[in-house]
Short mmCIF file of C-alpha atoms in Angstrom, two decimals:
data_model
loop_
_atom_site.label_atom_id
_atom_site.label_comp_id
_atom_site.label_asym_id
_atom_site.label_seq_id
_atom_site.Cartn_x
_atom_site.Cartn_y
_atom_site.Cartn_z
CA UNK A 19 8.85 -11.05 22.08
CA UNK A 20 6.80 -11.39 25.25
CA UNK A 21 8.84 -8.74 27.09
CA UNK A 22 8.02 -6.37 24.25
CA UNK A 23 4.34 -7.32 24.41
CA UNK A 24 4.24 -6.65 28.16
CA UNK A 25 5.82 -3.23 27.55
CA UNK A 26 3.18 -2.48 24.90
CA UNK A 27 0.44 -3.50 27.33
CA UNK A 28 1.81 -1.06 29.93
CA UNK A 29 2.08 1.69 27.31
CA UNK A 30 -1.52 1.04 26.18
CA UNK A 31 -2.77 1.43 29.76
CA UNK A 32 -0.78 4.69 30.09
CA UNK A 33 -2.40 6.05 26.91
CA UNK A 34 -5.89 5.10 28.06
CA UNK A 35 -5.21 6.79 31.40
CA UNK A 36 -4.01 9.99 29.73
CA UNK A 37 -6.95 10.02 27.32
CA UNK A 38 -9.23 9.80 30.35
CA UNK A 39 -7.85 13.08 31.71
CA UNK A 40 -10.23 16.02 31.03
CA UNK A 41 -7.32 18.35 30.18
CA UNK A 42 -5.94 16.29 27.28
CA UNK A 43 -8.68 17.51 24.90
CA UNK A 44 -7.37 21.07 25.28
CA UNK A 45 -4.19 20.10 23.41
CA UNK A 46 -5.52 18.87 20.06
CA UNK A 47 -2.09 17.89 18.71
CA UNK A 48 -1.36 15.73 21.76
CA UNK A 49 -4.89 14.28 21.67
CA UNK A 50 -4.52 13.26 17.99
CA UNK A 51 -1.11 11.71 18.66
CA UNK A 52 -2.50 9.64 21.56
CA UNK A 53 -5.53 8.53 19.55
CA UNK A 54 -3.25 7.45 16.67
CA UNK A 55 -0.98 5.49 19.04
CA UNK A 56 -4.00 3.89 20.70
CA UNK A 57 -5.38 2.87 17.29
CA UNK A 58 -2.03 1.36 16.26
CA UNK A 59 -1.64 -0.59 19.52
CA UNK A 60 -5.22 -1.89 19.84
CA UNK A 61 -4.88 -4.93 17.47
CA UNK A 62 -1.65 -6.05 19.22
CA UNK A 63 -3.06 -5.56 22.72
CA UNK A 64 -6.30 -7.39 21.93
CA UNK A 65 -4.43 -10.33 20.37
CA UNK A 66 -2.02 -10.50 23.33
CA UNK A 67 -4.87 -10.44 25.87
CA UNK A 68 -6.56 -13.26 23.95
CA UNK A 69 -3.23 -15.14 23.91
CA UNK A 70 -2.84 -14.78 27.70
CA UNK A 71 -6.43 -15.94 28.24
CA UNK A 72 -5.84 -19.02 26.05
CA UNK A 73 -2.63 -19.84 27.96
CA UNK A 74 -4.62 -19.60 31.20
CA UNK A 75 -7.30 -21.88 29.70
CA UNK A 76 -4.58 -24.49 29.00
CA UNK A 77 -3.33 -24.33 32.60
CA UNK A 78 -6.88 -24.56 33.98
CA UNK A 79 -7.73 -27.55 31.77
CA UNK A 80 -4.52 -29.37 32.77
CA UNK A 81 -5.20 -28.78 36.47
CA UNK A 82 -8.80 -30.03 36.15
CA UNK A 83 -7.67 -33.10 34.18
CA UNK A 84 -5.40 -34.12 37.03
CA UNK A 85 -8.29 -34.07 39.50
CA UNK A 86 -11.11 -35.33 37.27
CA UNK A 87 -11.97 -39.04 37.40
CA UNK A 88 -15.15 -39.08 35.30
CA UNK A 89 -14.21 -40.26 31.76
CA UNK A 90 -16.86 -38.18 29.99
CA UNK A 91 -15.70 -35.01 31.75
CA UNK A 92 -12.07 -35.87 30.96
CA UNK A 93 -12.89 -36.14 27.24
CA UNK A 94 -14.59 -32.76 27.32
CA UNK A 95 -11.61 -31.20 29.13
CA UNK A 96 -9.23 -32.72 26.55
CA UNK A 97 -11.25 -31.11 23.74
CA UNK A 98 -11.08 -27.74 25.48
CA UNK A 99 -7.33 -28.23 25.99
CA UNK A 100 -6.73 -29.01 22.30
CA UNK A 101 -8.83 -26.00 21.25
CA UNK A 102 -6.87 -23.69 23.55
CA UNK A 103 -3.54 -25.06 22.25
CA UNK A 104 -4.59 -24.39 18.65
CA UNK A 105 -5.67 -20.86 19.58
CA UNK A 106 -2.31 -20.23 21.25
CA UNK A 107 -0.41 -21.42 18.15
CA UNK A 108 -2.51 -19.24 15.86
CA UNK A 109 -2.22 -16.20 18.14
CA UNK A 110 1.57 -16.61 18.42
CA UNK A 111 1.82 -16.38 14.64
CA UNK A 112 -0.60 -13.44 14.54
CA UNK A 113 1.42 -11.59 17.19
CA UNK A 114 4.65 -12.11 15.26
CA UNK A 115 3.01 -10.54 12.20
CA UNK A 116 1.61 -7.65 14.27
CA UNK A 117 5.07 -6.97 15.72
CA UNK A 118 6.77 -6.78 12.32
CA UNK A 119 8.26 -3.31 11.76
CA UNK A 120 5.60 -1.14 10.15
CA UNK A 121 6.32 0.82 6.99
CA UNK A 122 6.06 4.47 8.14
CA UNK A 123 4.36 5.35 4.84
CA UNK A 124 1.57 2.74 5.12
CA UNK A 125 -1.14 5.13 6.35
CA UNK A 126 -0.41 7.76 3.69
CA UNK A 127 -2.25 8.82 0.58
CA UNK A 128 -0.55 7.91 -2.70
CA UNK A 129 0.42 9.54 -5.95
CA UNK A 130 0.33 7.07 -8.82
CA UNK A 131 2.15 7.50 -12.12
CA UNK A 132 1.28 5.26 -15.09
CA UNK A 133 3.41 5.45 -18.24
CA UNK A 134 2.93 3.65 -21.55
CA UNK A 135 6.01 1.57 -22.41
CA UNK A 136 6.72 -0.76 -25.34
CA UNK A 137 3.84 -1.21 -27.77
CA UNK A 138 2.93 2.24 -29.11
CA UNK A 139 -0.80 3.04 -29.19
CA UNK A 140 -1.67 -0.35 -27.72
CA UNK A 141 0.47 0.41 -24.64
CA UNK A 142 -1.28 3.79 -24.28
CA UNK A 143 -4.70 2.11 -24.49
CA UNK A 144 -3.66 -0.39 -21.82
CA UNK A 145 -2.34 2.44 -19.62
CA UNK A 146 -5.81 4.04 -19.77
CA UNK A 147 -7.42 0.71 -18.82
CA UNK A 148 -5.09 0.24 -15.82
CA UNK A 149 -5.86 3.82 -14.75
CA UNK A 150 -9.58 2.94 -14.79
CA UNK A 151 -8.81 -0.28 -12.88
CA UNK A 152 -7.28 1.74 -10.03
CA UNK A 153 -10.12 4.28 -10.09
CA UNK A 154 -12.65 1.42 -9.71
CA UNK A 155 -10.59 -0.17 -6.91
CA UNK A 156 -10.32 3.17 -5.10
CA UNK A 157 -14.10 3.67 -5.40
CA UNK A 158 -14.68 0.20 -3.92
CA UNK A 159 -12.57 1.28 -0.90
CA UNK A 160 -14.42 4.64 -0.70
CA UNK A 161 -11.19 6.49 -1.46
CA UNK A 162 -11.04 9.76 -3.39
CA UNK A 163 -9.25 9.97 -6.78
CA UNK A 164 -7.91 13.26 -8.11
CA UNK A 165 -6.22 13.45 -11.53
CA UNK A 166 -3.09 15.62 -11.52
CA UNK A 167 -1.94 15.35 -15.12
CA UNK A 168 -2.82 13.27 -18.19
CA UNK A 169 -1.24 13.05 -21.64
CA UNK A 170 -3.90 11.49 -23.87
CA UNK A 171 -3.83 10.18 -27.42
CA UNK A 172 -6.77 10.57 -29.79
CA UNK A 173 -8.07 6.98 -29.63
CA UNK A 174 -8.73 6.94 -25.88
CA UNK A 175 -5.27 5.96 -24.68
CA UNK A 176 -2.90 7.66 -22.26
CA UNK A 177 0.84 8.07 -22.76
CA UNK A 178 1.07 9.13 -19.12
CA UNK A 179 -1.27 9.85 -16.24
CA UNK A 180 -0.59 11.06 -12.68
CA UNK A 181 -3.27 10.95 -10.01
CA UNK A 182 -3.65 11.08 -6.25
CA UNK A 183 -5.62 8.55 -4.21
CA UNK A 184 -6.70 9.84 -0.81
CA UNK A 185 -7.77 7.27 1.77
CA UNK A 186 -6.74 5.58 5.01
CA UNK A 187 -4.01 3.00 4.35
CA UNK A 188 -3.90 3.61 0.59
CA UNK A 189 -0.13 3.15 0.40
CA UNK A 190 -0.17 -0.03 2.53
CA UNK A 191 -2.15 -1.77 -0.22
CA UNK A 192 -1.25 -0.04 -3.46
CA UNK A 193 2.53 -0.09 -2.93
CA UNK A 194 2.53 -3.64 -4.32
CA UNK A 195 1.40 -2.29 -7.71
CA UNK A 196 4.73 -0.62 -8.55
CA UNK A 197 6.57 -2.20 -11.47
CA UNK A 198 6.06 -3.23 -15.09
CA UNK A 199 2.64 -4.56 -16.11
CA UNK A 200 2.49 -6.57 -19.35
CA UNK A 201 -0.55 -7.15 -21.57
CA UNK A 202 -0.93 -9.92 -24.15
CA UNK A 203 -3.84 -9.60 -26.57
CA UNK A 204 -4.90 -8.90 -30.15
CA UNK A 205 -4.99 -5.10 -30.52
CA UNK A 206 -8.16 -3.53 -31.92
CA UNK A 207 -5.99 -1.93 -34.60
CA UNK A 208 -4.51 -5.31 -35.66
CA UNK A 209 -6.21 -6.74 -38.72
CA UNK A 210 -4.21 -9.99 -38.85
CA UNK A 211 -5.43 -11.20 -35.46
CA UNK A 212 -1.92 -11.68 -34.04
CA UNK A 213 -1.33 -11.48 -30.29
CA UNK A 214 0.86 -8.54 -29.32
CA UNK A 215 2.74 -7.95 -26.06
CA UNK A 216 2.82 -4.40 -24.70
CA UNK A 217 4.01 -2.95 -21.41
CA UNK A 218 3.29 -0.07 -19.08
CA UNK A 219 5.07 1.02 -15.88
CA UNK A 220 3.33 1.89 -12.63
CA UNK A 221 4.97 3.89 -9.83
CA UNK A 222 3.11 4.22 -6.52
CA UNK A 223 4.58 6.96 -4.32
CA UNK A 224 3.48 8.04 -0.81
CA UNK A 225 2.26 11.61 -0.52
CA UNK A 226 4.90 13.72 1.18
CA UNK A 227 3.57 15.19 4.44
CA UNK A 228 4.97 18.17 6.31
CA UNK A 229 6.75 15.77 8.70
CA UNK A 230 9.03 14.58 5.87
CA UNK A 231 11.98 16.85 5.20
CA UNK A 232 12.03 17.31 1.41
CA UNK A 233 13.45 20.76 0.70
CA UNK A 234 13.00 22.23 -2.78
CA UNK A 235 15.04 25.39 -3.28
CA UNK A 236 13.51 28.05 -5.55
CA UNK A 237 16.80 28.35 -7.46
CA UNK A 238 16.64 24.62 -8.30
CA UNK A 239 13.26 24.83 -10.08
CA UNK A 240 12.20 26.46 -13.31
CA UNK A 241 8.49 27.26 -13.43
CA UNK A 242 6.83 27.54 -16.86
CA UNK A 243 3.18 28.44 -17.36
CA UNK A 244 1.28 27.73 -20.56
CA UNK A 245 -2.13 26.94 -21.98
CA UNK A 246 -3.41 23.46 -21.28
CA UNK A 247 -3.43 21.07 -24.21
CA UNK A 248 -5.79 18.26 -25.12
CA UNK A 249 -9.47 17.91 -24.27
CA UNK A 250 -10.50 20.47 -21.70
CA UNK A 251 -13.60 22.01 -20.30
CA UNK A 252 -14.63 25.63 -20.51
CA UNK A 253 -11.68 28.04 -19.89
CA UNK A 254 -9.08 25.26 -19.74
CA UNK A 255 -7.52 26.08 -23.11
CA UNK A 256 -8.05 29.86 -23.03
CA UNK A 257 -5.80 30.89 -20.10
CA UNK A 258 -2.19 30.20 -19.09
CA UNK A 259 -3.26 27.86 -16.29
CA UNK A 260 -1.03 24.81 -16.96
CA UNK A 261 2.21 24.61 -14.96
CA UNK A 262 5.43 22.76 -15.76
CA UNK A 263 8.22 22.40 -13.19
CA UNK A 264 11.77 21.45 -14.14
CA UNK A 265 13.99 20.37 -11.24
CA UNK A 266 17.57 21.13 -12.28
CA UNK A 267 19.51 18.84 -9.86
CA UNK A 268 17.61 15.67 -10.90
CA UNK A 269 16.24 16.55 -14.34
CA UNK A 270 12.71 15.65 -13.19
CA UNK A 271 9.97 17.42 -15.15
CA UNK A 272 6.39 17.48 -13.89
CA UNK A 273 3.30 19.00 -15.44
CA UNK A 274 -0.17 19.83 -14.14
CA UNK A 275 -3.08 21.12 -16.23
CA UNK A 276 -6.26 19.61 -14.79
CA UNK A 277 -7.35 22.71 -12.82
CA UNK A 278 -8.61 26.04 -14.18
CA UNK A 279 -6.48 27.92 -11.67
CA UNK A 280 -2.74 28.33 -12.22
CA UNK A 281 -2.22 28.35 -8.43
CA UNK A 282 -4.02 25.03 -8.03
CA UNK A 283 -2.02 23.47 -10.86
CA UNK A 284 1.21 24.80 -9.33
CA UNK A 285 0.31 23.26 -5.95
CA UNK A 286 -0.42 19.91 -7.63
CA UNK A 287 2.83 20.06 -9.60
CA UNK A 288 4.86 20.74 -6.46
CA UNK A 289 3.11 17.86 -4.63
CA UNK A 290 4.04 15.55 -7.53
CA UNK A 291 7.63 16.81 -7.59
CA UNK A 292 7.98 16.27 -3.83
CA UNK A 293 6.60 12.73 -4.15
CA UNK A 294 9.05 11.95 -6.98
CA UNK A 295 12.03 13.29 -5.01
CA UNK A 296 11.02 11.34 -1.91
CA UNK A 297 10.48 8.22 -4.02
CA UNK A 298 13.93 8.66 -5.57
CA UNK A 299 15.45 8.93 -2.09
CA UNK A 300 13.59 5.79 -0.98
CA UNK A 301 14.75 3.89 -4.07
CA UNK A 302 18.39 4.84 -3.47
CA UNK A 303 18.15 3.67 0.13
CA UNK A 304 16.43 0.50 -1.00
CA UNK A 305 19.10 -0.23 -3.60
CA UNK A 306 21.77 0.16 -0.93
CA UNK A 307 20.05 -2.43 1.26
CA UNK A 308 20.30 -5.52 -0.93
CA UNK A 309 19.32 -7.79 1.94
CA UNK A 310 16.08 -5.87 2.43
CA UNK A 311 15.24 -6.14 -1.26
CA UNK A 312 15.46 -9.92 -1.10
CA UNK A 313 12.97 -10.02 1.77
CA UNK A 314 10.40 -7.63 0.29
CA UNK A 315 7.59 -8.12 -2.17
CA UNK A 316 6.55 -5.37 -4.52
CA UNK A 317 8.39 -2.26 -3.35
CA UNK A 318 11.66 -3.05 -5.08
CA UNK A 319 13.01 -2.47 -8.56
CA UNK A 320 10.62 -0.38 -10.67
CA UNK A 321 11.87 -2.14 -13.81
CA UNK A 322 10.75 -5.52 -12.44
CA UNK A 323 8.02 -7.23 -14.49
CA UNK A 324 5.41 -7.92 -11.84
CA UNK A 325 2.24 -8.96 -13.67
CA UNK A 326 0.91 -10.26 -17.00
CA UNK A 327 -2.67 -9.75 -18.23
CA UNK A 328 -3.38 -12.40 -20.87
CA UNK A 329 -6.66 -11.59 -22.64
CA UNK A 330 -6.99 -14.67 -24.94
CA UNK A 331 -6.81 -16.96 -21.89
CA UNK A 332 -8.65 -14.60 -19.53
CA UNK A 333 -5.92 -14.85 -16.90
CA UNK A 334 -3.81 -12.59 -14.72
CA UNK A 335 -0.46 -13.80 -13.38
CA UNK A 336 1.54 -12.10 -10.65
CA UNK A 337 5.10 -13.28 -11.20
CA UNK A 338 6.45 -12.31 -7.77
CA UNK A 339 4.20 -14.72 -5.89
CA UNK A 340 3.35 -17.22 -8.67
CA UNK A 341 -0.36 -16.42 -8.45
CA UNK A 342 -2.61 -16.97 -11.47
CA UNK A 343 -6.29 -16.00 -11.49
CA UNK A 344 -8.75 -16.74 -14.29
CA UNK A 345 -10.95 -13.71 -13.74
CA UNK A 346 -9.41 -11.07 -16.00
CA UNK A 347 -12.73 -9.23 -16.59
CA UNK A 348 -13.24 -8.72 -12.84
CA UNK A 349 -9.62 -7.65 -12.32
CA UNK A 350 -9.84 -5.05 -15.11
CA UNK A 351 -12.93 -3.68 -13.33
CA UNK A 352 -10.89 -3.10 -10.15
CA UNK A 353 -11.32 -6.43 -8.35
CA UNK A 354 -7.65 -6.72 -7.27
CA UNK A 355 -8.08 -7.29 -3.53
CA UNK A 356 -7.22 -11.01 -3.81
CA UNK A 357 -3.92 -10.16 -5.53
CA UNK A 358 -3.09 -7.45 -2.96
CA UNK A 359 -3.92 -9.78 -0.04
CA UNK A 360 -1.65 -12.47 -1.54
CA UNK A 361 1.19 -9.94 -1.92
CA UNK A 362 0.76 -8.78 1.70
CA UNK A 363 0.78 -12.39 2.94
CA UNK A 364 3.91 -13.20 0.90
CA UNK A 365 5.64 -10.05 2.13
CA UNK A 366 4.83 -10.88 5.76
CA UNK A 367 5.98 -14.50 5.32
CA UNK A 368 9.31 -13.35 3.84
CA UNK A 369 9.86 -10.90 6.70
CA UNK A 370 8.93 -13.52 9.33
CA UNK A 371 11.39 -15.98 7.78
CA UNK A 372 14.13 -13.35 7.90
CA UNK A 373 13.22 -12.44 11.49
CA UNK A 374 13.40 -16.10 12.55
CA UNK A 375 16.79 -16.48 10.85
CA UNK A 376 18.13 -13.55 12.87
CA UNK A 377 16.87 -14.84 16.20
#
């Protein structure tokens, strides 16, 4: 580990030296690549420098203890020694986490798909509420939300909704939301007051950049244009602006109708299709790596029941990490950071355990 850290320290100094050259700004692509690498390395380098300083503090305190005769000074040196030892232990753990292999998709924007599952209208109503939950969470992070397609029902529910969230590190946090979400409550339409259980599925997919090789052949896609359906603003229902793509090899069908322009809807539909194809490829790779699945939290089987929202008891339970919070109202308003942080911590702990087993 420390050989690797020394190599990273050397590389960081090389980057800083190159960034200091006046000519580097002339090549914007190279400049952006260096700035990105510098940004990625900075937390590791700072932690490692702090670690080395704390190790030096331990050596200095031990050397002074050997020479010091005054009891009061010796006590003070022992306190400093214990503090430095604790810092070293904490920094060793932090460095292990920082050196864990990074998901290459973590910095990307995401496309989220929410589908109503079992429970009819109640599932569609819950799907709309979970959509609003993510919109509120995105707003709290100052991320941008753009709806790509929505299939609404008359009472305010959504059978399906696709939307993009644009923001630094969106995938690194929202990837833990993929899976089946279950709601337990008395539906507004239920006169007998019985608690019903309904489900929705959430798929969080990284946006596919140009650097990812997802080729969609024209011959493999049927493009249909039509008038948008449902509630729309001026012009939405009067022109053939909605676009549906059917991908023959996989059977995937995507639809976009939120823009007035057919070209804009087509671009959104292709972005969604690319994300779905990339996600399918990732899932197949993931399924083939059973060992990886056992050491990951939240990016596994999309049919996995990950969370229950129990309204009568005001609680939310994440089943993957055995976390229960009694603040359902706040969670439904987008306050999910505590759950995401717990998922990240559990994921890192599982990966560290696996790394230690392989050492």
